[in-house]
Amino acid sequence: MVTPRRRVAHSAAGMERYDCAGATPTCVAVVGDGIWVGFADGRVRVVPGGDDIDAVGASVSCMATWADRVAVGDASGHVAMFRDAQLVDRRRLSSTSITAMAFSVMPLGNWEVAAASGNVLTLFAGAVRPRLQIRFDRTISGVACADHRLYVTVVDSPVITVVANGEKVGEIVAGSPITALCGGPVAPGMNLAVACRDGSLYAVKGDGEQAKVGEVDLPVTAVSAACGRAVACIGHFNGVKVAVDGKVVDPEPGADEWAHCLHAAGPAIAWATYDDEICLRRVALPDMDIGMAVS
């Protein structure tokens, strides 16, 4: 059994760390007050203080969350659905790894979860409902849900494809290849946060209207939106910092490990280090229109 041991870092921000005792974390997700951690051996665990949840099969590759619901994808093409940390459904969607997912509390037509594998996006809901597959011309890199629509990106492309009721209905073009996106209140009337390889962060409307809300000098690897703000996690070797309007204002002392498999949910940011530790930090965003968290 994997038993992450808690170790609270001595830092001004009170960052919490959990030692995975040699197990290799491959995916993390902030859910409520805890962190769901997926491991290379297919196990899933909630920290702090949780027990192992039912194994999903192969190495955990991605997660999607909504309230007490969590969807977990693995490298063998399976998706496991949990509610209140209890397994409620498990199915195989593909022969290859699940690489991105989006979860909506309101069904997208007859579907409420979207899972990407290779260049195929699969929409599905309960076990008795049919699934729908949509193909793209490249490998899918990101999926987000906002305003009851899906927004899908592919590798090395600035284009977001809009999907509604199971059909492609439009495209939105950013200024640089898109590296991360998520649904959530970013700015008034804008419920999609989009981050780009050049370090730009945009708030986007479903009709394609865009507003640039920040820029840093690093590629963005994860983005979250809550409380009318965009929170971006930018891949960097200096751990976690806080930035506003693209400027670092709150360096995190001592957080100098390489970080991977980042996840941000509102002001909470979780990530894994290559020393097999899980880190959690809750960011106090300044009283400004836009806040970003940089890692």
XYZ file of C-alpha atoms in Angstrom:
295
model
C 0.000 0.000 0.000
C 1.208 3.481 -0.848
C 1.096 5.644 2.270
C 2.156 9.251 1.628
C 3.694 10.671 4.787
C 2.854 14.253 5.671
C 5.634 16.787 6.029
C 4.732 20.490 6.340
C 7.328 22.713 4.716
C 8.887 25.512 6.748
C 7.889 28.431 4.546
C 6.007 31.676 4.916
C 3.199 30.375 2.714
C 2.704 27.212 4.811
C 3.128 24.891 1.846
C 2.279 21.280 2.683
C 4.263 18.297 1.413
C 3.417 14.603 1.339
C 6.137 11.994 0.888
C 4.991 9.152 -1.383
C 7.494 6.709 0.128
C 9.153 5.841 -3.158
C 5.965 5.410 -5.207
C 5.857 7.391 -8.444
C 2.991 9.909 -8.738
C 1.817 10.492 -12.305
C -1.241 12.694 -11.821
C -2.711 14.953 -9.133
C -6.030 16.751 -8.717
C -7.269 19.138 -6.042
C -10.676 17.904 -4.856
C -12.258 19.738 -1.937
C -9.774 19.919 0.916
C -7.653 17.038 -0.324
C -5.524 15.894 -3.223
C -6.243 12.872 -5.381
C -2.958 11.276 -6.398
C -2.610 8.765 -9.238
C 0.406 6.475 -9.359
C 2.348 4.630 -12.037
C 1.064 1.279 -10.732
C -2.580 2.305 -11.276
C -3.444 3.067 -7.668
C -5.306 6.209 -6.610
C -5.044 7.729 -3.153
C -6.477 10.782 -1.383
C -4.132 12.788 0.839
C -3.900 13.791 3.574
C -5.033 10.855 5.625
C -6.915 8.882 3.015
C -6.728 5.242 2.032
C -6.074 3.719 -1.350
C -9.090 3.958 -3.645
C -9.902 1.177 -6.118
C -7.087 0.777 -8.625
C -7.938 1.943 -12.120
C -5.709 -0.555 -13.942
C -2.693 0.874 -15.741
C -0.672 3.980 -14.905
C -2.950 6.933 -14.119
C -2.688 9.465 -16.953
C -5.260 12.203 -16.223
C -8.175 13.250 -14.034
C -11.243 15.449 -14.333
C -13.208 16.748 -11.350
C -16.533 18.325 -10.528
C -17.659 18.735 -6.894
C -17.548 15.217 -5.401
C -17.188 13.527 -8.787
C -13.834 12.439 -10.162
C -13.067 10.750 -13.481
C -9.711 8.963 -13.694
C -8.121 7.933 -16.994
C -5.288 5.455 -17.379
C -2.655 4.406 -19.901
C -4.676 1.379 -21.056
C -7.619 3.473 -22.251
C -9.887 2.906 -19.231
C -11.880 5.598 -17.419
C -13.038 5.040 -13.835
C -15.810 7.212 -12.408
C -15.946 8.010 -8.688
C -18.482 9.791 -6.520
C -17.780 10.519 -2.858
C -14.570 8.526 -3.398
C -16.603 5.409 -4.334
C -16.221 3.691 -7.703
C -19.499 3.919 -9.644
C -18.453 3.023 -13.193
C -15.424 1.771 -15.106
C -15.162 1.281 -18.834
C -12.622 0.944 -21.609
C -12.867 3.705 -24.190
C -9.710 3.137 -26.198
C -6.735 0.851 -26.764
C -4.383 3.767 -26.046
C -3.869 6.137 -23.123
C -6.534 8.610 -22.007
C -4.706 11.944 -22.228
C -7.300 14.610 -21.343
C -10.816 14.796 -19.889
C -13.508 17.315 -19.028
C -16.394 16.877 -16.614
C -19.617 18.878 -16.645
C -22.312 18.984 -13.975
C -24.838 19.629 -16.753
C -25.024 16.980 -19.496
C -23.616 17.965 -22.885
C -26.631 16.774 -24.804
C -26.743 13.090 -23.787
C -23.163 13.141 -22.467
C -21.536 14.522 -19.341
C -17.889 13.419 -19.632
C -15.468 13.895 -22.519
C -12.287 11.806 -22.708
C -9.508 12.160 -25.282
C -7.268 9.386 -26.556
C -4.994 10.069 -29.497
C -7.033 12.069 -31.997
C -10.422 10.756 -30.809
C -12.729 12.494 -28.335
C -15.292 10.190 -26.707
C -18.422 11.612 -25.058
C -20.320 9.456 -22.590
C -22.540 9.532 -19.486
C -24.124 6.658 -17.538
C -23.329 3.051 -18.318
C -26.603 2.471 -20.200
C -26.259 5.505 -22.445
C -24.534 5.415 -25.834
C -21.177 6.997 -26.469
C -20.215 9.321 -29.290
C -16.778 9.679 -30.863
C -15.454 12.774 -32.629
C -12.196 12.629 -34.603
C -9.602 15.369 -35.001
C -6.696 15.693 -37.427
C -4.044 15.670 -34.675
C -3.498 14.307 -31.194
C -5.806 16.034 -28.707
C -3.900 17.989 -26.064
C -6.664 19.578 -23.984
C -10.412 19.507 -23.284
C -12.484 22.000 -21.287
C -16.182 22.598 -20.694
C -17.777 26.037 -20.416
C -21.278 27.323 -21.147
C -22.397 23.724 -21.860
C -19.956 23.473 -24.745
C -16.687 21.629 -25.144
C -13.485 23.370 -26.178
C -10.841 21.069 -27.642
C -7.203 21.735 -28.553
C -4.684 19.626 -30.454
C -0.895 19.559 -30.194
C 1.137 22.449 -31.632
C -1.928 24.416 -32.703
C -3.415 27.814 -31.771
C -6.914 26.623 -32.724
C -9.686 25.749 -30.265
C -12.478 23.635 -31.732
C -15.925 24.287 -30.258
C -18.177 21.229 -29.817
C -21.893 21.476 -29.014
C -24.446 18.645 -28.904
C -21.842 16.221 -30.190
C -20.868 18.251 -33.262
C -18.057 20.631 -34.187
C -19.708 24.035 -34.463
C -16.837 26.505 -34.709
C -13.237 27.479 -34.079
C -11.416 30.070 -31.981
C -7.855 31.050 -32.900
C -5.327 32.240 -30.320
C -2.069 34.042 -31.049
C 0.222 31.140 -30.125
C -0.051 27.345 -29.824
C -2.304 26.534 -26.875
C -0.779 24.620 -23.977
C -3.614 24.645 -21.411
C -7.258 25.652 -21.041
C -10.085 25.298 -18.544
C -13.649 26.378 -17.992
C -14.617 28.746 -15.198
C -15.356 32.424 -14.496
C -12.270 34.251 -15.738
C -13.648 37.729 -16.423
C -17.148 39.252 -16.734
C -18.987 37.242 -19.382
C -15.930 35.097 -20.103
C -15.884 31.511 -18.850
C -12.868 30.005 -20.602
C -9.228 30.485 -19.612
C -6.684 29.796 -22.356
C -2.916 29.723 -21.906
C -0.343 29.704 -24.687
C 3.186 28.548 -25.357
C 4.441 32.139 -25.477
C 3.280 32.689 -21.869
C 0.110 34.618 -22.713
C -3.099 34.027 -20.777
C -6.491 34.898 -22.281
C -10.092 35.056 -21.148
C -12.347 33.839 -23.953
C -16.059 33.924 -24.765
C -17.806 31.166 -26.642
C -18.241 33.475 -29.638
C -14.465 33.886 -29.917
C -14.063 37.254 -28.208
C -10.744 37.314 -26.344
C -9.151 39.496 -23.698
C -5.488 39.139 -22.775
C -5.215 39.019 -18.996
C -1.532 38.379 -18.410
C 1.789 37.252 -19.802
C 4.903 35.574 -18.453
C 8.103 34.445 -20.138
C 7.435 30.713 -19.751
C 5.165 28.171 -21.435
C 1.983 27.599 -19.410
C 1.382 23.956 -18.501
C -1.863 24.220 -16.502
C -4.558 26.801 -15.928
C -7.493 27.126 -13.528
C -10.274 29.661 -13.118
C -12.403 30.466 -10.082
C -13.972 33.458 -8.357
C -13.675 35.599 -11.471
C -9.900 35.134 -11.681
C -7.540 33.051 -13.795
C -4.913 31.031 -11.963
C -2.136 29.719 -14.192
C 0.584 27.208 -13.354
C 3.569 27.771 -15.583
C 6.214 25.063 -15.996
C 9.404 26.203 -14.286
C 12.198 24.722 -12.202
C 11.778 27.164 -9.317
C 8.675 25.654 -7.745
C 5.620 27.826 -7.129
C 5.421 31.592 -7.242
C 2.464 33.976 -7.419
C 2.198 36.543 -10.181
C -0.325 39.267 -10.989
C -0.657 40.588 -14.532
C 2.292 38.425 -15.516
C 4.668 39.779 -12.850
C 5.950 37.622 -10.011
C 5.016 39.282 -6.728
C 5.310 36.485 -4.178
C 8.315 34.165 -4.573
C 8.017 30.934 -2.628
C 11.199 30.394 -0.576
C 12.649 26.923 -0.697
C 10.320 25.574 -3.385
C 13.079 24.957 -5.889
C 12.258 21.421 -7.070
C 11.295 20.593 -10.604
C 7.495 20.276 -10.615
C 5.304 18.095 -12.821
C 1.675 16.910 -13.137
C 0.353 20.219 -11.843
C -3.288 20.913 -11.003
C -4.909 24.126 -9.842
C -8.430 24.493 -8.471
C -9.154 28.101 -7.652
C -6.474 29.270 -5.211
C -5.292 25.720 -4.402
C -2.343 24.385 -6.386
C -1.005 20.841 -6.168
C 1.945 19.304 -7.941
C 4.384 16.416 -7.736
C 8.155 16.691 -7.569
C 10.655 14.299 -9.112
C 11.587 13.341 -5.553
C 8.156 11.659 -5.315
C 6.602 14.283 -3.073
C 3.167 15.865 -3.405
C 2.993 19.586 -2.643
C -0.079 21.686 -1.871
C -0.216 25.443 -1.627
C -3.240 27.706 -1.221
C -2.605 31.048 -2.854
C -3.956 34.262 -1.340
C -4.768 36.239 -4.465
C -4.352 40.033 -4.272
C -7.416 42.237 -4.537
C -7.038 42.771 -8.271
C -8.999 41.774 -11.348
C -6.621 39.014 -12.399
C -4.320 36.761 -10.392
C -1.948 34.109 -11.673
C 0.062 31.460 -9.899
C 3.344 30.534 -11.493
C 5.224 27.312 -10.960
